Amino acid sequence: MQTLKLAFIGLGVMGFPMAGHLAQAGHTLRVYNRTRSKADAWTAQYGGQIAGTPAEAAMDADLVFACVGNDDDIKAVTLGPEGAFGSIRRNAIFIDHSTISAAAAKALYGEARTRGLHFLDAPVSGGQVGAQKGALTIM
């Protein structure tokens, strides 16, 4: 079985347990969160590595997952000065589980294509309890 390099950006009420389920399935993750203490708590519970920036989290990753708050947040972690799109390798897949506008998702898809990346807009439904139980619906 091929080992994939995974990154997860955003360890809030949804992202923390979502990333945890990936770790519990045997994957090692590099994680990033704006609030460092959340990343510290996550790695204390699940292992993995903490990245100092979204770019560092995405570096050399095969799959990068994101679950952040809104359009501005996803733009910051992808296209900002230390954004993931600046370091993610060509042909990697960026999977956005955030709830963002269609316009933002289309713009990020277009930007990803110009950089040789794949972008999936994959918002989730099921709330915090669903995330904790591993019972989210991915759209």
mmCIF file of C-alpha atoms in Angstrom:
data_model
loop_
_atom_site.group_PDB
_atom_site.id
_atom_site.type_symbol
_atom_site.label_atom_id
_atom_site.label_comp_id
_atom_site.label_asym_id
_atom_site.label_seq_id
_atom_site.Cartn_x
_atom_site.Cartn_y
_atom_site.Cartn_z
ATOM 1 C CA MET A 1 0.000 0.000 0.000
ATOM 2 C CA GLN A 2 1.350 3.392 -1.008
ATOM 3 C CA THR A 3 1.821 5.855 1.833
ATOM 4 C CA LEU A 4 0.425 9.262 1.001
ATOM 5 C CA LYS A 5 1.658 12.478 2.568
ATOM 6 C CA LEU A 6 -1.322 14.292 4.108
ATOM 7 C CA ALA A 7 -1.754 17.807 5.438
ATOM 8 C CA PHE A 8 -4.713 19.326 7.264
ATOM 9 C CA ILE A 9 -5.273 23.075 7.598
ATOM 10 C CA GLY A 10 -7.804 24.237 10.178
ATOM 11 C CA LEU A 11 -8.304 22.412 13.454
ATOM 12 C CA GLY A 12 -11.509 23.998 14.679
ATOM 13 C CA VAL A 13 -14.624 22.206 15.921
ATOM 14 C CA MET A 14 -14.943 20.349 12.605
ATOM 15 C CA GLY A 15 -11.343 20.060 11.424
ATOM 16 C CA PHE A 16 -9.903 18.754 14.696
ATOM 17 C CA PRO A 17 -11.962 15.545 14.702
ATOM 18 C CA MET A 18 -11.843 15.179 10.908
ATOM 19 C CA ALA A 19 -8.045 15.210 10.955
ATOM 20 C CA GLY A 20 -8.177 12.905 13.974
ATOM 21 C CA HIS A 21 -10.099 10.273 12.011
ATOM 22 C CA LEU A 22 -7.436 10.351 9.304
ATOM 23 C CA ALA A 23 -4.756 9.819 11.951
ATOM 24 C CA GLN A 24 -6.717 7.012 13.575
ATOM 25 C CA ALA A 25 -6.927 5.326 10.155
ATOM 26 C CA GLY A 26 -3.134 5.130 10.170
ATOM 27 C CA HIS A 27 -2.140 8.272 8.276
ATOM 28 C CA THR A 28 0.543 10.667 9.487
ATOM 29 C CA LEU A 29 -0.459 14.282 9.046
ATOM 30 C CA ARG A 30 1.261 17.636 9.045
ATOM 31 C CA VAL A 31 -1.225 20.093 10.542
ATOM 32 C CA TYR A 32 -1.604 23.858 10.645
ATOM 33 C CA ASN A 33 -3.921 26.050 12.683
ATOM 34 C CA ARG A 34 -3.840 29.820 13.233
ATOM 35 C CA THR A 35 -4.055 29.225 16.971
ATOM 36 C CA ARG A 36 -0.940 27.195 17.752
ATOM 37 C CA SER A 37 -2.392 25.749 20.960
ATOM 38 C CA LYS A 38 -5.002 23.838 18.923
ATOM 39 C CA ALA A 39 -2.268 22.283 16.786
ATOM 40 C CA ASP A 40 -0.349 21.443 19.967
ATOM 41 C CA ALA A 41 -3.435 19.741 21.434
ATOM 42 C CA TRP A 42 -4.080 17.845 18.200
ATOM 43 C CA THR A 43 -0.537 16.481 17.916
ATOM 44 C CA ALA A 44 -0.514 15.584 21.618
ATOM 45 C CA GLN A 45 -3.582 13.434 20.984
ATOM 46 C CA TYR A 46 -2.855 12.062 17.503
ATOM 47 C CA GLY A 47 0.845 12.529 16.721
ATOM 48 C CA GLY A 48 1.984 13.969 13.427
ATOM 49 C CA GLN A 49 3.804 17.216 12.831
ATOM 50 C CA ILE A 50 2.918 20.869 13.339
ATOM 51 C CA ALA A 51 3.536 23.295 10.500
ATOM 52 C CA GLY A 52 4.184 26.967 11.141
ATOM 53 C CA THR A 53 2.328 28.106 8.018
ATOM 54 C CA PRO A 54 -0.169 26.693 5.519
ATOM 55 C CA ALA A 55 2.679 26.612 2.958
ATOM 56 C CA GLU A 56 4.791 24.487 5.283
ATOM 57 C CA ALA A 57 1.861 22.136 5.903
ATOM 58 C CA ALA A 58 1.259 21.648 2.176
ATOM 59 C CA MET A 59 4.884 21.238 1.155
ATOM 60 C CA ASP A 60 5.380 17.845 -0.540
ATOM 61 C CA ALA A 61 1.867 16.701 0.434
ATOM 62 C CA ASP A 62 -0.133 14.479 -1.892
ATOM 63 C CA LEU A 63 -3.457 15.518 -0.331
ATOM 64 C CA VAL A 64 -4.112 18.770 1.514
ATOM 65 C CA PHE A 65 -7.384 19.068 3.427
ATOM 66 C CA ALA A 66 -8.730 22.395 4.669
ATOM 67 C CA CYS A 67 -11.624 23.196 6.963
ATOM 68 C CA VAL A 68 -11.707 26.892 7.802
ATOM 69 C CA GLY A 69 -14.381 29.469 8.493
ATOM 70 C CA ASN A 70 -15.219 31.448 5.364
ATOM 71 C CA ASP A 71 -14.144 32.868 2.000
ATOM 72 C CA ASP A 72 -11.529 35.180 3.496
ATOM 73 C CA ASP A 73 -10.024 32.376 5.576
ATOM 74 C CA ILE A 74 -9.718 29.933 2.669
ATOM 75 C CA LYS A 75 -8.207 32.630 0.458
ATOM 76 C CA ALA A 76 -5.658 33.429 3.183
ATOM 77 C CA VAL A 77 -4.562 29.808 3.683
ATOM 78 C CA THR A 78 -4.349 29.109 -0.068
ATOM 79 C CA LEU A 79 -3.278 32.345 -1.758
ATOM 80 C CA GLY A 80 -1.920 34.460 1.096
ATOM 81 C CA PRO A 81 1.801 35.236 1.471
ATOM 82 C CA GLU A 82 2.298 31.938 3.328
ATOM 83 C CA GLY A 83 -0.524 30.111 1.562
ATOM 84 C CA ALA A 84 -0.576 26.463 0.610
ATOM 85 C CA PHE A 85 -0.805 27.123 -3.134
ATOM 86 C CA GLY A 86 2.703 28.585 -2.998
ATOM 87 C CA SER A 87 4.342 25.325 -1.942
ATOM 88 C CA ILE A 88 2.047 22.436 -2.812
ATOM 89 C CA ARG A 89 3.560 20.168 -5.458
ATOM 90 C CA ARG A 90 2.153 19.891 -8.986
ATOM 91 C CA ASN A 91 -0.678 17.376 -9.370
ATOM 92 C CA ALA A 92 -1.380 17.341 -5.632
ATOM 93 C CA ILE A 93 -5.022 17.494 -4.566
ATOM 94 C CA PHE A 94 -6.358 20.298 -2.373
ATOM 95 C CA ILE A 95 -9.667 19.333 -0.747
ATOM 96 C CA ASP A 96 -11.646 22.169 0.805
ATOM 97 C CA HIS A 97 -14.223 21.132 3.396
ATOM 98 C CA SER A 98 -15.031 24.743 4.332
ATOM 99 C CA THR A 99 -18.410 26.271 3.619
ATOM 100 C CA ILE A 100 -17.524 28.969 1.104
ATOM 101 C CA SER A 101 -19.286 30.812 -1.682
ATOM 102 C CA ALA A 102 -19.547 29.339 -5.167
ATOM 103 C CA ALA A 103 -17.591 32.334 -6.468
ATOM 104 C CA ALA A 104 -14.680 31.653 -4.104
ATOM 105 C CA ALA A 105 -14.679 27.937 -4.942
ATOM 106 C CA LYS A 106 -14.637 28.683 -8.695
ATOM 107 C CA ALA A 107 -11.834 31.221 -8.297
ATOM 108 C CA LEU A 108 -9.720 28.788 -6.259
ATOM 109 C CA TYR A 109 -10.376 26.011 -8.758
ATOM 110 C CA GLY A 110 -9.175 28.275 -11.567
ATOM 111 C CA GLU A 111 -6.096 29.356 -9.654
ATOM 112 C CA ALA A 112 -5.273 25.748 -8.776
ATOM 113 C CA ARG A 113 -5.509 24.725 -12.447
ATOM 114 C CA THR A 114 -3.091 27.458 -13.503
ATOM 115 C CA ARG A 115 -0.615 26.079 -10.938
ATOM 116 C CA GLY A 116 -1.018 22.457 -12.013
ATOM 117 C CA LEU A 117 -3.032 21.467 -8.933
ATOM 118 C CA HIS A 118 -6.341 19.735 -8.418
ATOM 119 C CA PHE A 119 -8.978 21.495 -6.281
ATOM 120 C CA LEU A 120 -12.059 19.834 -4.832
ATOM 121 C CA ASP A 121 -14.822 21.900 -3.266
ATOM 122 C CA ALA A 122 -16.164 19.366 -0.757
ATOM 123 C CA PRO A 123 -18.201 21.058 2.005
ATOM 124 C CA VAL A 124 -19.455 18.867 4.812
ATOM 125 C CA SER A 125 -22.753 18.508 6.620
ATOM 126 C CA GLY A 126 -23.390 16.933 9.991
ATOM 127 C CA GLY A 127 -22.031 19.432 12.480
ATOM 128 C CA GLN A 128 -19.583 18.968 15.301
ATOM 129 C CA VAL A 129 -21.204 15.739 16.515
ATOM 130 C CA GLY A 130 -21.042 14.274 13.020
ATOM 131 C CA ALA A 131 -17.370 15.219 12.766
ATOM 132 C CA GLN A 132 -16.618 13.619 16.128
ATOM 133 C CA LYS A 133 -18.464 10.418 15.205
ATOM 134 C CA GLY A 134 -16.967 10.270 11.703
ATOM 135 C CA ALA A 135 -20.451 10.545 10.223
ATOM 136 C CA LEU A 136 -20.262 13.642 8.037
ATOM 137 C CA THR A 137 -21.791 13.901 4.607
ATOM 138 C CA ILE A 138 -19.305 15.253 2.073
ATOM 139 C CA MET A 139 -20.887 17.081 -0.848
#
